[in-house]
Structures are given as C-alpha cells and as structure tokens.
Coordinates of C-alpha atoms in Angstrom, one line a residue:
Chain A
X1334 CA -69.1 -15.2 1.0
X1335 CA -69.8 -16.9 -2.3
X1336 CA -69.9 -13.6 -4.0
X1337 CA -66.7 -12.5 -2.5
X1338 CA -64.6 -15.4 -3.6
X1339 CA -66.2 -16.3 -6.8
X1340 CA -67.6 -13.1 -8.3
X1341 CA -65.9 -10.1 -6.9
X1342 CA -62.4 -11.5 -6.4
X1343 CA -62.1 -12.7 -10.1
X1344 CA -63.6 -9.4 -11.2
X1345 CA -61.0 -7.2 -9.5
X1346 CA -58.1 -9.6 -9.4
X1347 CA -56.5 -8.5 -12.7
X1348 CA -56.3 -4.9 -11.6
X1349 CA -55.1 -5.8 -8.1
X1350 CA -52.5 -8.1 -9.6
X1351 CA -51.1 -5.2 -11.7
X1352 CA -50.7 -3.4 -8.4
X1353 CA -49.1 -6.4 -6.9
X1354 CA -46.5 -6.6 -9.7
X1355 CA -45.8 -2.9 -9.0
X1356 CA -45.4 -3.6 -5.3
X1357 CA -43.0 -6.5 -6.0
X1358 CA -41.0 -4.4 -8.5
X1359 CA -40.7 -1.5 -6.0
X1360 CA -39.6 -3.9 -3.3
X1361 CA -37.0 -5.7 -5.2
X1362 CA -35.5 -2.6 -6.7
X1363 CA -35.4 -0.8 -3.4
X1364 CA -34.0 -3.8 -1.6
X1365 CA -31.2 -4.3 -4.1
X1366 CA -30.3 -0.6 -4.0
X1367 CA -30.5 -0.6 -0.2
X1368 CA -28.2 -3.5 0.3
X1369 CA -25.6 -1.8 -1.8
X1370 CA -26.0 1.6 -0.2
X1371 CA -26.4 0.2 3.3
X1372 CA -23.2 -1.7 2.9
X1373 CA -21.3 1.4 1.7
X1374 CA -22.8 3.5 4.5
X1375 CA -21.8 0.9 7.1
X1376 CA -18.2 0.8 5.8
X1377 CA -18.1 4.5 5.5
X1378 CA -19.3 4.9 9.1
X1379 CA -16.2 2.8 10.2
X1380 CA -13.9 4.9 8.0
X1381 CA -10.9 6.6 9.6
X1382 CA -11.9 9.9 8.1
X1383 CA -13.9 11.9 10.6
X1384 CA -15.8 13.9 8.1
X1385 CA -17.1 10.8 6.3
X1386 CA -18.2 9.3 9.6
X1387 CA -20.0 12.5 10.6
X1388 CA -21.8 13.0 7.3
X1389 CA -23.0 9.4 7.3
X1390 CA -24.0 9.4 10.9
X1391 CA -26.1 12.4 10.2
X1392 CA -27.7 10.7 7.2
X1393 CA -28.7 7.7 9.3
X1394 CA -30.0 9.8 12.1
X1395 CA -32.1 12.0 9.8
X1396 CA -33.7 9.1 7.9
X1397 CA -34.5 7.1 10.9
X1398 CA -36.0 10.0 12.7
X1399 CA -38.6 11.0 10.1
X1400 CA -41.5 8.8 9.2
X1401 CA -41.1 7.1 5.9
X1402 CA -44.4 8.5 4.6
X1403 CA -43.2 12.1 5.3
X1404 CA -39.9 11.3 3.6
X1405 CA -41.8 10.1 0.5
X1406 CA -44.0 13.2 0.5
X1407 CA -41.0 15.5 0.8
X1408 CA -39.1 13.8 -2.0
X1409 CA -42.2 13.9 -4.3
X1410 CA -43.7 17.2 -3.4
X1411 CA -41.0 19.4 -1.9
X1412 CA -37.9 18.5 -3.9
X1413 CA -39.4 19.9 -7.2
X1414 CA -39.3 23.3 -5.5
X1415 CA -35.5 23.0 -5.6
X1416 CA -35.6 21.9 -9.2
X1417 CA -35.4 18.2 -8.6
X1418 CA -38.5 16.5 -9.8
X1419 CA -38.7 12.8 -10.2
X1420 CA -41.4 10.6 -11.7
X1421 CA -43.6 9.1 -8.9
X1422 CA -42.2 5.6 -9.3
X1423 CA -38.6 6.7 -9.0
X1424 CA -39.4 9.1 -6.2
X1425 CA -40.8 6.0 -4.5
X1426 CA -37.8 3.9 -5.1
X1427 CA -35.5 6.7 -3.9
X1428 CA -37.5 7.3 -0.7
X1429 CA -37.7 3.6 0.1
X1430 CA -34.0 3.1 -0.6
X1431 CA -32.8 6.1 1.4
X1432 CA -34.9 5.0 4.3
X1433 CA -34.1 1.3 4.2
X1434 CA -30.3 2.0 3.6
X1435 CA -30.2 3.9 6.9
X1436 CA -31.6 0.9 8.8
X1437 CA -29.6 -1.7 6.9
X1438 CA -26.4 0.2 7.5
X1439 CA -26.9 -0.3 11.2
X1440 CA -27.6 -4.0 10.7
X1441 CA -24.4 -4.4 8.6
X1442 CA -22.4 -2.3 11.0
X1443 CA -23.4 -4.4 13.9
X1444 CA -22.7 -7.6 12.0
X1445 CA -19.3 -6.4 10.9
X1446 CA -18.4 -5.4 14.4
X1447 CA -19.5 -8.8 15.7
X1448 CA -16.7 -10.5 13.8
X1449 CA -13.8 -11.3 16.1
X1450 CA -10.9 -9.0 15.6
X1451 CA -8.7 -12.1 15.4
X1452 CA -10.1 -12.8 11.9
X1453 CA -8.8 -9.4 10.7
X1454 CA -5.4 -10.0 12.4
X1455 CA -5.1 -13.4 10.9
X1456 CA -5.6 -11.9 7.5
X1457 CA -3.1 -9.1 8.2
X1458 CA -0.5 -11.6 9.6
X1459 CA -0.2 -13.4 6.3
X1460 CA 0.1 -10.1 4.3
X1461 CA -3.5 -9.6 3.1
X1462 CA -4.6 -6.1 2.1
X1463 CA -7.4 -4.3 3.9
X1464 CA -9.6 -4.7 0.9
X1465 CA -9.0 -8.5 0.6
X1466 CA -9.6 -8.9 4.4
X1467 CA -12.9 -7.0 4.0
X1468 CA -14.2 -8.8 0.9
X1469 CA -12.8 -12.3 1.6
X1470 CA -12.9 -12.6 5.4
X1471 CA -15.1 -10.1 7.2
X1472 CA -18.0 -9.4 4.8
X1473 CA -18.8 -13.1 4.0
X1474 CA -19.1 -13.8 7.7
X1475 CA -20.9 -10.6 8.5
X1476 CA -23.5 -10.9 5.8
X1477 CA -24.4 -14.4 6.9
X1478 CA -25.0 -13.0 10.4
X1479 CA -27.0 -10.1 8.9
X1480 CA -29.1 -12.3 6.7
X1481 CA -32.1 -13.1 8.9
X1482 CA -32.5 -9.5 9.8
X1483 CA -32.2 -8.4 6.2
X1484 CA -35.0 -10.9 5.4
X1485 CA -37.1 -9.3 8.1
X1486 CA -36.5 -5.9 6.6
X1487 CA -37.4 -7.2 3.1
X1488 CA -40.8 -8.3 4.4
X1489 CA -41.3 -5.0 6.1
X1490 CA -40.4 -3.3 2.8
X1491 CA -43.1 -5.2 0.9
X1492 CA -45.7 -3.8 3.3
X1493 CA -44.1 -0.3 3.5
X1494 CA -44.5 -0.1 -0.3
X1495 CA -48.2 0.6 0.5
X1496 CA -47.1 4.1 1.6
X1497 CA -46.0 4.9 -1.9
X1498 CA -49.7 5.0 -2.8
X1499 CA -49.7 8.5 -1.2
X1500 CA -47.5 9.8 -4.0
X1501 CA -49.6 8.3 -6.8
X1502 CA -47.7 5.1 -7.6
X1503 CA -50.2 2.5 -8.7
X1504 CA -49.2 -0.2 -6.4
X1505 CA -51.4 -2.7 -4.7
X1506 CA -53.1 -0.5 -2.1
X1507 CA -53.7 2.3 -4.5
X1508 CA -55.2 0.0 -7.1
X1509 CA -57.6 -1.2 -4.5
X1510 CA -58.5 2.4 -3.5
X1511 CA -59.1 3.2 -7.2
X1512 CA -61.5 0.2 -7.5
X1513 CA -63.3 1.4 -4.4
X1514 CA -63.6 4.9 -5.8
X1515 CA -65.8 3.5 -8.7
X1516 CA -67.5 0.6 -7.0
X1517 CA -67.9 1.7 -3.3
X1518 CA -67.2 -1.9 -2.3
X1519 CA -64.6 -0.8 0.3
X1520 CA -65.2 -3.6 2.7
X1521 CA -64.6 -6.4 0.1
X1522 CA -61.8 -4.7 -1.8
X1523 CA -59.7 -3.8 1.3
X1524 CA -60.2 -7.4 2.4
X1525 CA -58.8 -8.6 -0.9
X1526 CA -55.9 -6.2 -0.6
X1527 CA -55.2 -7.6 2.8
X1528 CA -55.3 -11.2 1.6
X1529 CA -52.9 -10.4 -1.2
X1530 CA -50.5 -8.7 1.2
X1531 CA -50.6 -11.6 3.5
X1532 CA -49.9 -14.1 0.7
X1533 CA -47.1 -11.9 -0.6
X1534 CA -45.4 -11.6 2.8
X1535 CA -46.0 -15.2 3.6
X1536 CA -44.4 -16.4 0.4
X1537 CA -41.6 -13.9 0.8
X1538 CA -40.7 -15.1 4.2
X1539 CA -40.6 -18.7 3.0
X1540 CA -38.2 -17.7 0.3
X1541 CA -36.1 -15.8 2.8
X1542 CA -35.8 -18.9 4.9
X1543 CA -34.8 -20.9 1.8
X1544 CA -32.1 -18.4 1.0
X1545 CA -30.8 -18.5 4.5
X1546 CA -30.6 -22.2 4.5
X1547 CA -28.8 -22.2 1.3
X1548 CA -26.2 -19.7 2.5
X1549 CA -25.7 -21.4 5.8
X1550 CA -22.7 -23.8 5.9
X1551 CA -23.7 -27.3 6.5
X1552 CA -21.8 -27.6 9.8
X1553 CA -23.9 -24.8 11.2
X1554 CA -27.3 -26.2 10.1
X1555 CA -27.2 -28.7 12.9
X1556 CA -26.7 -26.0 15.5
X1557 CA -29.6 -24.0 14.0
X1558 CA -31.9 -26.9 14.1
X1559 CA -31.2 -27.4 17.7
X1560 CA -32.8 -24.0 18.1
X1561 CA -30.4 -21.2 18.9
X1562 CA -30.4 -19.7 15.4
X1563 CA -32.3 -17.9 12.7
X1564 CA -34.4 -15.5 14.6
X1565 CA -36.5 -13.7 12.1
X1566 CA -36.7 -10.0 12.8
X1567 CA -40.3 -8.9 12.3
X1568 CA -39.2 -5.6 11.0
X1569 CA -39.9 -2.2 12.5
Chain B
X1100 CA 26.7 -23.4 15.7
X1101 CA 26.2 -26.2 13.2
X1102 CA 22.8 -25.3 11.8
X1103 CA 22.9 -21.6 11.8
X1104 CA 25.0 -19.5 9.6
X1105 CA 25.5 -16.0 10.6
X1106 CA 22.8 -14.6 8.5
X1107 CA 20.5 -12.4 10.5
X1108 CA 16.9 -12.5 9.3
X1109 CA 15.4 -10.1 11.8
X1110 CA 17.3 -7.5 13.7
X1111 CA 15.5 -5.3 16.3
X1112 CA 17.2 -2.3 17.8
X1113 CA 15.8 0.0 20.5
X1114 CA 12.3 -1.0 19.8
X1115 CA 9.7 1.0 21.8
X1116 CA 6.0 0.8 22.0
X1117 CA 3.7 3.0 23.9
X1118 CA 0.0 2.5 24.5
X1119 CA -1.8 5.7 25.7
X1120 CA 1.2 7.0 27.5
X1121 CA 2.2 3.7 29.0
X1122 CA 5.6 2.4 27.8
X1123 CA 5.2 -1.3 27.2
X1124 CA 8.4 -1.8 25.3
X1125 CA 11.3 0.4 26.5
X1126 CA 14.0 -0.3 24.0
X1127 CA 14.3 -3.9 23.0
X1128 CA 17.3 -5.3 21.1
X1129 CA 17.3 -8.8 19.6
X1130 CA 18.5 -10.6 16.5
X1131 CA 17.1 -13.7 14.9
X1132 CA 19.4 -15.8 12.7
X1133 CA 18.3 -18.0 9.9
X1134 CA 17.5 -21.5 11.2
X1135 CA 17.3 -20.3 14.8
X1136 CA 14.6 -21.0 17.3
X1137 CA 14.2 -18.1 19.6
X1138 CA 12.0 -18.3 22.7
X1139 CA 10.7 -15.2 24.4
X1140 CA 9.8 -15.8 28.0
X1141 CA 8.8 -13.6 30.9
X1142 CA 6.1 -12.6 33.3
X1143 CA 2.7 -11.6 31.9
X1144 CA 2.4 -7.9 31.1
X1145 CA 6.1 -7.7 30.5
X1146 CA 5.8 -7.0 26.8
X1147 CA 6.4 -10.4 25.2
X1148 CA 3.3 -10.5 23.0
X1149 CA 3.6 -6.8 22.2
X1150 CA 7.2 -7.4 21.0
X1151 CA 6.0 -10.3 18.8
X1152 CA 3.1 -8.3 17.4
X1153 CA 5.4 -5.4 16.6
X1154 CA 7.5 -7.7 14.5
X1155 CA 4.4 -8.5 12.4
X1156 CA 3.3 -4.8 12.6
X1157 CA 0.0 -5.9 14.2
X1158 CA 1.1 -3.2 16.6
X1159 CA 2.8 -0.1 15.3
X1160 CA 6.0 0.6 17.1
X1161 CA 6.5 4.0 18.5
X1162 CA 10.3 4.0 18.3
X1163 CA 13.3 2.0 17.2
X1164 CA 14.3 -0.1 14.2
X1165 CA 13.0 -3.4 12.8
X1166 CA 15.1 -4.8 10.0
X1167 CA 13.8 -7.8 8.0
X1168 CA 16.4 -9.4 5.7
X1169 CA 18.5 -6.2 5.9
X1170 CA 15.6 -3.9 5.0
X1171 CA 14.5 -1.5 7.7
X1172 CA 10.7 -1.8 8.0
X1173 CA 10.7 1.1 10.5
X1174 CA 13.5 3.3 11.7
X1175 CA 13.9 6.6 13.5
X1176 CA 14.6 9.9 11.9
X1177 CA 15.0 13.1 13.8
X1178 CA 13.4 11.5 16.8
X1179 CA 10.2 10.3 15.1
X1180 CA 9.5 6.9 13.7
X1181 CA 9.3 6.3 10.0
X1182 CA 7.4 3.2 8.8
X1183 CA 7.6 1.7 5.4
X1184 CA 4.6 2.0 3.1
X1185 CA 1.8 -0.5 3.7
X1186 CA 2.7 -2.6 0.6
X1187 CA 6.3 -3.2 2.0
X1188 CA 4.8 -4.1 5.4
X1189 CA 2.4 -6.6 3.7
X1190 CA 5.3 -8.2 1.9
X1191 CA 7.2 -8.6 5.1
X1192 CA 4.2 -10.1 6.9
X1193 CA 3.7 -12.6 4.2
X1194 CA 7.2 -13.9 4.8
X1195 CA 6.9 -13.7 8.6
X1196 CA 3.4 -15.0 9.4
X1197 CA 2.1 -15.4 12.9
X1198 CA 0.4 -18.3 14.7
X1199 CA -2.0 -17.0 17.4
X1200 CA -2.9 -18.1 20.8
X1201 CA -6.6 -18.3 19.8
X1202 CA -5.9 -19.8 16.3
X1203 CA -7.9 -17.2 14.4
X1204 CA -8.8 -19.6 11.6
X1205 CA -11.2 -18.2 9.1
X1206 CA -14.4 -19.6 10.4
X1207 CA -16.3 -19.6 7.1
X1208 CA -13.7 -21.6 5.3
X1209 CA -12.8 -25.2 5.6
X1210 CA -9.3 -26.4 6.5
X1211 CA -8.0 -26.6 3.0
X1212 CA -9.5 -23.2 2.1
X1213 CA -7.9 -21.7 5.2
X1214 CA -4.5 -22.9 4.1
X1215 CA -4.7 -21.8 0.4
X1216 CA -6.2 -18.4 1.1
X1217 CA -2.8 -16.8 1.7
X1218 CA -1.0 -18.4 -1.3
X1219 CA -3.8 -17.6 -3.7
X1220 CA -4.8 -14.2 -2.5
X1221 CA -1.5 -12.8 -1.3
X1222 CA 1.2 -14.7 -3.2
X1223 CA -1.1 -14.9 -6.3
X1224 CA -0.2 -18.5 -6.7
X1225 CA -2.1 -20.7 -9.1
X1226 CA -5.0 -22.2 -7.3
X1227 CA -4.4 -25.8 -8.3
X1228 CA -0.7 -25.5 -7.3
X1229 CA -1.7 -24.0 -4.0
X1230 CA -4.1 -26.8 -3.3
X1231 CA -1.4 -29.4 -4.1
X1232 CA 1.0 -27.8 -1.7
X1233 CA -1.6 -27.2 1.0
X1234 CA -2.5 -30.9 0.9
X1235 CA 1.1 -31.8 1.2
X1236 CA 1.6 -29.6 4.2
X1237 CA -1.6 -30.8 5.9
X1238 CA -0.6 -34.4 5.3
X1239 CA 2.7 -33.8 6.9
X1240 CA 1.0 -32.4 10.0
X1241 CA -1.4 -35.4 10.2
X1242 CA -4.4 -33.5 9.0
X1243 CA -5.3 -35.4 5.9
X1244 CA -8.7 -36.5 7.3
X1245 CA -9.6 -32.9 8.3
X1246 CA -9.2 -31.1 5.0
X1247 CA -12.9 -30.7 4.3
X1248 CA -13.9 -29.8 7.9
X1249 CA -14.7 -26.4 9.2
X1250 CA -12.9 -24.9 12.1
X1251 CA -15.9 -25.4 14.4
X1252 CA -15.6 -29.1 13.8
X1253 CA -12.0 -29.3 15.0
X1254 CA -10.4 -29.8 18.4
X1255 CA -8.2 -27.0 19.7
X1256 CA -5.0 -29.0 18.9
X1257 CA -6.2 -29.6 15.3
X1258 CA -7.1 -25.9 14.9
X1259 CA -3.6 -24.8 16.0
X1260 CA -2.0 -27.3 13.6
X1261 CA -4.2 -25.9 10.8
X1262 CA -3.0 -22.4 11.8
X1263 CA 0.6 -23.6 11.6
X1264 CA -0.2 -25.1 8.1
X1265 CA -1.6 -21.8 7.1
X1266 CA 1.6 -20.1 8.1
X1267 CA 3.8 -22.8 6.4
X1268 CA 1.8 -22.4 3.1
X1269 CA 3.2 -18.8 2.9
X1270 CA 6.7 -20.4 2.5
X1271 CA 7.9 -18.2 5.3
X1272 CA 11.3 -17.2 6.4
X1273 CA 10.3 -16.8 10.0
X1274 CA 7.2 -18.0 11.8
X1275 CA 6.0 -16.1 14.8
X1276 CA 4.2 -18.0 17.6
X1277 CA 2.2 -16.1 20.1
X1278 CA 1.6 -18.5 23.1
X1279 CA 0.6 -21.3 20.7
X1280 CA -0.5 -23.7 23.4
X1281 CA -1.9 -21.4 26.1
X1282 CA -5.5 -21.8 24.9
X1283 CA -5.3 -25.6 24.6
X1284 CA -6.6 -28.2 26.9
X1285 CA -3.7 -29.9 28.7
X1286 CA -4.0 -33.2 26.8
X1287 CA -3.8 -31.4 23.5
X1288 CA -0.6 -29.4 24.2
X1289 CA 1.9 -32.1 23.4
X1290 CA 0.6 -32.6 19.9
X1291 CA 1.1 -29.0 19.0
X1292 CA 4.5 -28.8 20.7
X1293 CA 5.6 -31.9 18.7
X1294 CA 4.6 -30.2 15.5
X1295 CA 6.7 -27.2 16.4
X1296 CA 9.6 -29.5 17.4
X1297 CA 9.5 -31.2 14.0
X1298 CA 9.6 -27.8 12.3
X1299 CA 12.6 -26.9 14.4
X1300 CA 14.4 -30.0 13.4
X1301 CA 13.8 -29.2 9.7
X1302 CA 15.6 -25.9 10.3
X1303 CA 12.7 -23.5 10.4
X1304 CA 13.4 -20.1 11.8
X1305 CA 10.9 -19.4 14.6
X1306 CA 10.2 -16.9 17.3
X1307 CA 8.1 -18.4 20.0
X1308 CA 6.4 -16.6 22.9
X1309 CA 5.7 -19.4 25.4
X1310 CA 5.2 -20.4 29.0
X1311 CA 6.3 -24.0 28.3
X1312 CA 9.7 -23.8 30.0
X1313 CA 10.6 -27.4 29.5
X1314 CA 9.9 -27.1 25.8
X1315 CA 11.9 -23.9 25.6
X1316 CA 14.8 -25.6 27.3
X1317 CA 14.9 -28.5 25.0
X1318 CA 14.2 -26.7 21.7
X1319 CA 15.5 -23.1 21.9
X1320 CA 18.8 -21.9 20.4
X1321 CA 18.3 -18.6 22.1
X1322 CA 16.1 -17.5 25.0
X1323 CA 15.1 -14.0 25.7
X1324 CA 13.8 -13.1 29.1
X1325 CA 11.6 -10.0 28.6
X1326 CA 10.3 -8.1 31.6
X1327 CA 9.3 -4.5 32.2
X1328 CA 9.6 -3.8 28.5
X1329 CA 13.2 -4.8 28.0
X1330 CA 15.3 -7.9 27.4
X1331 CA 16.6 -8.5 30.9
X1332 CA 18.7 -11.5 29.9
X1333 CA 19.4 -13.6 26.9
X1334 CA 21.4 -16.5 25.9
X1335 CA 21.3 -20.3 25.2
X1336 CA 18.7 -22.0 27.3
X1337 CA 21.1 -24.1 29.5
X1338 CA 23.1 -21.0 30.3
X1339 CA 20.0 -18.9 31.1
X1340 CA 18.1 -21.5 33.0
X1341 CA 21.0 -22.9 35.0
X1342 CA 22.6 -19.7 35.7
X1343 CA 20.1 -16.8 35.9
X1344 CA 21.9 -13.5 36.6
X1345 CA 19.1 -11.2 37.5
X1346 CA 16.8 -11.4 40.5
X1347 CA 13.9 -11.0 38.2
X1348 CA 14.7 -14.1 36.2
X1349 CA 15.4 -16.1 39.4
X1350 CA 12.0 -15.1 40.8
X1351 CA 10.4 -15.9 37.5
X1352 CA 12.0 -19.3 37.3
X1353 CA 11.0 -20.2 40.8
X1354 CA 7.4 -19.1 40.3
X1355 CA 7.2 -21.2 37.1
X1356 CA 8.9 -24.3 38.5
X1357 CA 6.9 -24.2 41.7

C-alpha cells in the first residue's frame, strides 16, 4: 500500500498526467464540435426538405448502430484505403464527434420538440422571423432542458476517450498500457488509471452541476431543490 | 358613428380554410374599421378561432382575400390562392398582433423582456427607448411591480395582461384576442376584461373571439355570429342580441344564457 501511493504513483504520475491532458483535450474538442454538429443535425432533421431529413436520419441511424470502437477503427484504418488518411489524434476527434453528434442531435431534437408550440406562435404573431424565433425563443429554452443530459454525455465522453487508445493516441489508458509494457506492473498501473478516471469524471460532474445551476433561472431553482429536476443522465 | 371613421383596416372576402379535406371556413366576409371593436361569437368548432388565426396567418387560408390597410395579403388568382411573401406577412403580423387563450408568454424571459422582445427584435427599436415605452405600458396596466418577474411567478390574469402589453408594445393597428379569458380562473376574468375595456375606450381597434356575452354586448361595435364556417349574422350587439334572425343564433343565445 505504501509503495503504491508513495513510490509507484509519484514515479508514473507525470507520464499518466500527460495522458490525462490528452484525454481532456480530446473530450473538450469533441464535445464542442458535437454540440455544434448535433444542433445542426437536430435542426436539419426538422427541416421541411425531405432529402435533408432522410440523409440526416440515415446518419444518426448508422452512427448509433455501430460500436464507437469500430467507428474509430474504420476511420483510422479503413478510410486511408479511400485516400483519406488522418493523423491519429484527428481521427479520434472525428470519430468521437461523429458518434456523439448523432446522440446529441436526438437530445436536442427531443428538447426542441418539448417546447410548447404556443411559444413559436407567440413569436410569429408579433412578426418575428423563423430565425429569430429559433435563436431567441426556442433554442434558449430547449438547451436549458437539454443541459443535464448533455452533461451526462460529456462524462461518458471522458471515459469513451479510452477507446481512442486503440488507434494509437497517447491518452490516459494507452499511457498506462505503455508503462505496463516496460514495467509489468499491470495491477498497480491499471489501478492508478482507474483512480485518475474516477477523479476526472467526478470533478467533471461537479462542474457540470455548477454550469447547470448558473444557467438555471432563479425562479426555477426553488423548484429544482424541491426535487423534481436535474436528473443526471449517466450516459450510455 | 362618432368614433369610427369609414376607414377599413381589415377586409376579408370569401375566406376559406380547409384542414385535411374538412372545410372549417366556407367563405367568410367581414370588415374591421379603424377604432372599432368587433366581437366574434359562436358555437365551438364553428370556425371562430380559425378565422382569427387566418387573419394573423398562423393558419394559411386556402381561399379568399384578406386585405390589411388596403394591401391584399392573400387573394385568389385562377382559382388558387396567392399569398404575399413571408416578409410582407411578417410586417402585417407586427401591426396586427394576437393575444392568446393560453397567454404564450416567453417562459425564459421576465415580464419586461417579454414586452420589449418585439420592439427590439422586430421593429428594430433602440433598446433603451423600448424599455422606456414598455415600462410605461406595463405601468398603465397595473404591472409595475411585476416587471422583473418571470411568467411562472404570475397569476393567469397577470400573464394575460402582460400578453396584452406585449401586443401594445408593437404599436399595433389592430389587436386580435383569441378567447382571452377562457383559460382564467373565474375571479381573474374581470381584471382582464377591464383592461380590454379601457383599450376600447381609448379607441383601439380590436377583434375579440369570446364567450363573454355580457362583455360583448356592452363593448362591441359589431358582433359577428360565426357558425358552420360562415358569418350567419352580424350587426351591432343590441340589434343582434335582442333580435336574432336565425334559429342557430337563437339556439346559441339560449344555450349561453341558460
């Protein structure tokens, strides 16, 4: 026990922290891209153009029906056959983003559809354009509804980043595996990796709660405290 | 005819609306003059709300003409309806806003923000100016203490008065009311009716779909009895209520007054 915490941990920590930074970078980049793409996909799936809806429905279906790890392997190993080769890091970001966008688009779509149609009609009735209604009335309310679920997906994403180790991105899990390859201390190192993942996710979920509080109007906070709000989706 | 001149603000001719093969409006004619308060009454399912919603283009008419200030927003050509481009419709809506049965206040904005949203985003008014005018309107409707509150914190009557303030802030030519008191608790109805009465006294042009017959009687300049998708009878309220011509209106009156 002493060895674990006071000898081995300090010895391997710098290397593991490098991996942690990579994991965080991957997560934040992919999350930001996924929010933007997911939102566009969600709006596109409610478009009045049938072709747009069909293409985007197909996209969501495909990316939800294939395991993330397989998607990453295809992007990294199979796409080069077609002349598209990406560095491992960007292949990882692309894979995570394509996958998460598909899921987030469903979250956004559900949130948008949950907004009472009277809100849209009220906007129309005073002469607002469809764009203004979307950006000023619908989306601000929908995003607040989607926020807890988005937070849940972000925490899932932090952990899903470990899959990117399969395509040779030096994130946390792969750093650990590399240490094990030279030291054979698999039991200890995997435990360290586990602890770091836990701390990462735990801190992230606190931050998510913070953000949620901050973005919740004061008059709703009371209601939430009384217990009918803020369910945290645990991810997939 | 003291307070109306002959200026017609809205003229509707032969208006038709069909939902999935069902004719809800079968050719409605009516004219709203400046300064006039018109009430639309009639049995449920008779097309009253659809008529009002067509005026605001929340429903797209399937036939007929709607003229606003002399400009045809829709008309028929070779048997099919032609509707003005979206931008023209939006301009008309901004001058003919609607107050809804269920208020439809923007839930994520406080009272003041609800009222300035239209002037700032649609009329492109200066924000400070819009705030000043909104405060003025809210004060006149007895809502000074509510300006910072969110819709969820208001009573139904307050919500409806905020909705009226939101319409007034557009500096409208006509205000459309779609059963403005139907969703209110009985004790809150009179406050909202009083607000509408004051607007009428100030010469506001209004079209009101309502079940409040006593209110219609005391306030309306014109009453339109709409049933089965057409205007069955119309005229000044005393005339219409004391002397109903059609069996349908007689039946409707007795069912209401019972």
